Coordinates of C-alpha atoms and ligand atoms in Angstrom, one line a residue:
M1028 CA 62.7 -58.5 175.1
P1029 CA 60.4 -55.6 174.1
L1030 CA 56.8 -56.4 173.6
P1031 CA 55.8 -56.6 169.9
R1032 CA 54.2 -53.5 168.6
T1033 CA 50.5 -53.9 168.0
E1034 CA 49.8 -53.7 164.3
A1035 CA 47.0 -51.5 163.2
M1036 CA 44.3 -53.4 161.4
T1037 CA 43.0 -51.9 158.2
E1038 CA 39.6 -53.6 157.9
F1039 CA 36.9 -55.4 159.7
T1040 CA 36.3 -58.9 158.5
T1041 CA 33.1 -60.6 159.5
A1042 CA 34.9 -62.4 162.4
R1043 CA 36.3 -59.0 163.6
L1044 CA 32.9 -57.5 163.3
I1045 CA 31.4 -60.2 165.5
Q1046 CA 34.3 -59.7 168.0
M1047 CA 33.4 -56.0 168.0
F1048 CA 29.8 -56.6 168.9
N1049 CA 31.0 -59.0 171.7
A1050 CA 33.3 -56.3 172.9
I1051 CA 30.4 -53.8 173.0
A1052 CA 28.3 -56.3 175.0
R1053 CA 31.1 -56.8 177.5
A1054 CA 31.6 -53.1 177.9
I1055 CA 27.9 -52.4 178.4
E1056 CA 27.6 -55.2 180.9
A1057 CA 30.6 -53.8 182.9
D1058 CA 28.9 -50.4 182.9
K1059 CA 25.4 -51.6 183.4
D1060 CA 25.0 -50.2 186.9
R1061 CA 26.4 -46.8 186.1
L1062 CA 24.0 -46.5 183.1
S1063 CA 21.0 -47.5 185.1
A1064 CA 22.0 -45.0 187.9
L1065 CA 22.3 -42.2 185.3
D1066 CA 18.8 -43.2 184.1
G1067 CA 17.6 -43.3 187.7
A1068 CA 18.4 -39.6 188.1
I1069 CA 16.2 -38.5 185.2
G1070 CA 14.2 -41.5 184.1
D1071 CA 13.2 -45.0 185.1
A1072 CA 16.6 -46.5 186.0
D1073 CA 16.4 -49.3 183.5
H1074 CA 18.9 -48.1 180.8
G1075 CA 21.8 -50.3 181.9
V1076 CA 19.6 -53.3 182.2
T1077 CA 17.9 -52.9 178.9
M1078 CA 21.1 -52.2 177.0
D1079 CA 22.7 -55.2 178.6
M1080 CA 19.8 -57.4 177.7
G1081 CA 20.0 -56.2 174.1
F1082 CA 23.7 -56.7 173.6
A1083 CA 23.6 -60.1 175.4
A1084 CA 21.0 -61.2 172.9
V1085 CA 23.2 -59.8 170.0
T1086 CA 26.2 -61.8 171.3
Q1087 CA 24.1 -65.0 171.5
A1088 CA 22.6 -64.5 168.0
L1089 CA 26.0 -63.7 166.4
A1090 CA 27.5 -66.9 167.9
G1091 CA 25.2 -68.8 165.6
L1092 CA 26.7 -67.3 162.5
D1093 CA 29.6 -68.8 160.5
P1094 CA 32.1 -66.0 160.1
V1095 CA 33.5 -67.7 157.0
T1096 CA 30.3 -67.7 155.0
T1097 CA 28.5 -64.7 156.5
E1098 CA 28.9 -61.2 155.1
P1099 CA 29.2 -58.1 157.3
T1100 CA 25.7 -56.9 156.3
Q1101 CA 24.2 -60.1 157.8
V1102 CA 26.0 -59.5 161.0
F1103 CA 24.4 -56.1 161.3
N1104 CA 21.0 -57.4 160.3
T1105 CA 21.2 -60.2 162.9
A1106 CA 22.3 -57.7 165.5
A1107 CA 19.3 -55.5 164.7
K1108 CA 16.8 -58.4 164.9
S1109 CA 18.1 -59.8 168.1
F1110 CA 18.4 -56.4 169.8
L1111 CA 14.8 -55.5 168.9
N1112 CA 13.5 -58.9 170.1
A1113 CA 15.2 -58.4 173.4
V1114 CA 14.4 -54.7 173.9
G1115 CA 11.1 -53.9 172.4
A1116 CA 10.7 -50.3 173.6
S1117 CA 12.8 -47.2 174.1
S1118 CA 16.4 -47.9 172.9
G1119 CA 15.4 -51.2 171.2
P1120 CA 13.9 -49.7 168.0
L1121 CA 16.7 -47.0 167.9
Y1122 CA 19.6 -49.5 167.9
A1123 CA 17.7 -51.9 165.7
T1124 CA 17.3 -49.1 163.1
A1125 CA 21.0 -48.2 163.6
F1126 CA 22.2 -51.7 162.9
M1127 CA 19.8 -52.2 159.9
R1128 CA 21.1 -49.0 158.4
A1129 CA 24.7 -50.0 158.9
G1130 CA 23.9 -53.3 157.3
A1131 CA 22.4 -51.6 154.3
A1132 CA 25.4 -49.3 154.0
V1133 CA 27.8 -52.2 153.6
K1134 CA 25.6 -54.6 151.6
G1135 CA 27.6 -56.8 149.2
R1136 CA 31.0 -56.2 150.9
A1137 CA 33.1 -59.1 152.0
S1138 CA 34.9 -57.0 154.6
L1139 CA 34.8 -53.5 155.8
D1140 CA 37.7 -51.1 155.1
R1141 CA 38.0 -47.7 156.6
D1142 CA 35.5 -46.0 154.3
A1143 CA 33.0 -48.8 154.7
M1144 CA 33.3 -48.7 158.5
V1145 CA 32.9 -45.0 158.4
A1146 CA 29.8 -45.3 156.3
A1147 CA 28.3 -48.0 158.5
T1148 CA 28.9 -46.0 161.7
A1149 CA 27.6 -42.8 160.2
A1150 CA 24.5 -44.7 159.0
M1151 CA 24.0 -45.9 162.6
A1152 CA 24.0 -42.3 163.8
Q1153 CA 21.6 -41.2 161.1
G1154 CA 19.3 -44.2 161.8
I1155 CA 19.1 -43.3 165.4
Q1156 CA 18.2 -39.7 164.6
D1157 CA 15.6 -40.7 162.0
R1158 CA 14.0 -43.3 164.2
G1159 CA 14.0 -41.2 167.4
K1160 CA 13.2 -37.9 165.6
A1161 CA 15.4 -36.1 168.1
E1162 CA 17.3 -33.0 167.2
P1163 CA 20.7 -32.1 168.7
G1164 CA 20.4 -30.3 172.0
E1165 CA 17.4 -32.3 173.3
K1166 CA 19.4 -34.3 175.8
T1167 CA 19.3 -37.7 174.0
M1168 CA 21.7 -40.2 172.6
V1169 CA 21.6 -38.1 169.4
D1170 CA 23.8 -35.6 171.2
A1171 CA 26.6 -38.2 171.4
W1172 CA 25.9 -40.0 168.0
L1173 CA 25.7 -37.0 165.7
P1174 CA 29.0 -35.3 166.8
A1175 CA 30.6 -38.8 166.7
A1176 CA 29.5 -39.2 163.1
E1177 CA 30.7 -35.7 162.2
A1178 CA 34.1 -36.3 163.8
L1179 CA 34.4 -39.7 162.1
Q1180 CA 33.7 -38.4 158.7
A1181 CA 36.0 -35.4 159.2
A1182 CA 38.8 -37.7 160.2
A1183 CA 38.2 -39.8 157.1
V1184 CA 38.3 -36.8 154.9
E1185 CA 41.6 -35.9 156.5
G1186 CA 42.9 -39.3 155.5
Q1187 CA 43.3 -40.7 159.0
S1188 CA 43.5 -44.4 159.7
L1189 CA 40.5 -46.6 160.6
Q1190 CA 41.4 -46.6 164.3
A1191 CA 42.0 -42.9 164.3
C1192 CA 38.6 -42.3 162.7
L1193 CA 36.9 -44.4 165.3
R1194 CA 38.8 -42.9 168.1
A1195 CA 37.8 -39.4 166.9
A1196 CA 34.2 -40.6 166.9
A1197 CA 34.5 -41.9 170.5
K1198 CA 36.1 -38.7 171.7
A1199 CA 33.4 -36.5 170.1
A1200 CA 30.7 -38.8 171.6
E1201 CA 32.3 -38.3 175.0
Q1202 CA 32.3 -34.5 174.7
G1203 CA 28.7 -34.7 173.4
A1204 CA 27.6 -36.8 176.3
E1205 CA 29.3 -34.4 178.7
A1206 CA 27.4 -31.5 177.1
T1207 CA 24.0 -33.2 177.8
K1208 CA 24.5 -32.3 181.5
A1209 CA 23.7 -28.7 180.6
M1210 CA 20.7 -29.5 178.4
L1211 CA 17.0 -29.6 179.3
A1212 CA 15.1 -32.7 178.0
S1213 CA 12.3 -32.3 175.5
K1214 CA 11.8 -36.0 174.8
G1215 CA 10.6 -38.8 177.0
R1216 CA 10.1 -39.1 180.7
A1217 CA 12.9 -36.6 181.5
S1218 CA 11.0 -33.8 179.7
R1219 CA 8.6 -33.8 182.6
L1220 CA 11.3 -33.0 185.1
G1221 CA 12.1 -29.5 183.7
E1222 CA 15.2 -28.0 185.2
R1223 CA 15.7 -30.9 187.6
V1224 CA 17.5 -32.7 184.8
L1225 CA 20.3 -30.1 184.7
G1226 CA 23.6 -31.4 185.8
H1227 CA 22.7 -35.0 184.8
M1228 CA 24.2 -36.8 181.8
D1229 CA 21.7 -38.4 179.5
P1230 CA 22.0 -42.2 179.9
G1231 CA 21.5 -42.8 176.2
A1232 CA 24.4 -40.5 175.4
A1233 CA 26.5 -42.2 178.0
S1234 CA 25.9 -45.7 176.6
A1235 CA 26.7 -44.3 173.1
V1236 CA 30.1 -43.4 174.4
V1237 CA 30.5 -47.0 175.8
I1238 CA 29.6 -48.4 172.4
L1239 CA 31.8 -46.1 170.4
D1240 CA 34.7 -46.7 172.8
A1241 CA 34.4 -50.4 172.3
M1242 CA 34.2 -50.0 168.6
A1243 CA 37.4 -47.9 168.6
A1244 CA 39.2 -50.5 170.8
S1245 CA 38.1 -53.3 168.5
A1246 CA 39.9 -51.6 165.6
T1247 CA 43.2 -51.9 167.4
A1248 CA 44.7 -55.4 166.8
Ligands
MG1003 MG1 14.9 -45.8 181.0

C-alpha cells in the first residue's frame, strides 16, 4: 500500500507553534558542536552552547503552557523571556527581541495563517536587525535573517503556500549564510581579526539557517 500523502497544513495553532519551538531546540542541539566550531574560528567558540541553552530553556518554559487556553502571542512572549533568562548576552537579547516582536505582530490571533506567520517571521528579522544594529554585509546573523524575510514576503506576495514561503526563507538564509564567508566583520570579537575571518561562515548566520529550516519543516504536517 502506498504511504499516505502528507497534507500541507495551512496554519499554526498554539500547539503547532510550541512543536515548532521544540523542533528548533532539537535542531540546534543536534548542530551545537558545528555552531561552536564555527564560532571558534572567528569568535569565542560558545555559540552552539549558548543557543542550545537558550532553546532548551524555551522548550522547558513552553511545556508549562496549556495549548488550549494560550494564544500564539503568549508562546512568543514566553519564548522571549525564557531565552533571555538563559542567555543574557550576545544572541540572548537578539532572539528575545525577535520573539517579542513576533508576539506583537500576532497579538489577538487564535492561530497563525500564512500571512500571520509571514508577519511574525519578518518581525523576528526586523527585531534582530534593530536590536543588533547590524547592517547587511557586516558578517552577522542579519545576513541570513534579512534575505530570509525578503524571500518570505516575496513568496507570500506571489501567493505561495505557508510551507513554500517558509522554505523560501530557509533557502535564502542558507545562501545568505554562505555569503558571510566572503565578508569582513565590523561587529563584535570577529572585527578584531581583520582578513583572518575570510572563508569562515558567521556562526549566527549559520544558526539562523538551522532555525529557519526547522520552522519550514514544522509547517509540513
Ligand atoms: Mg560567541
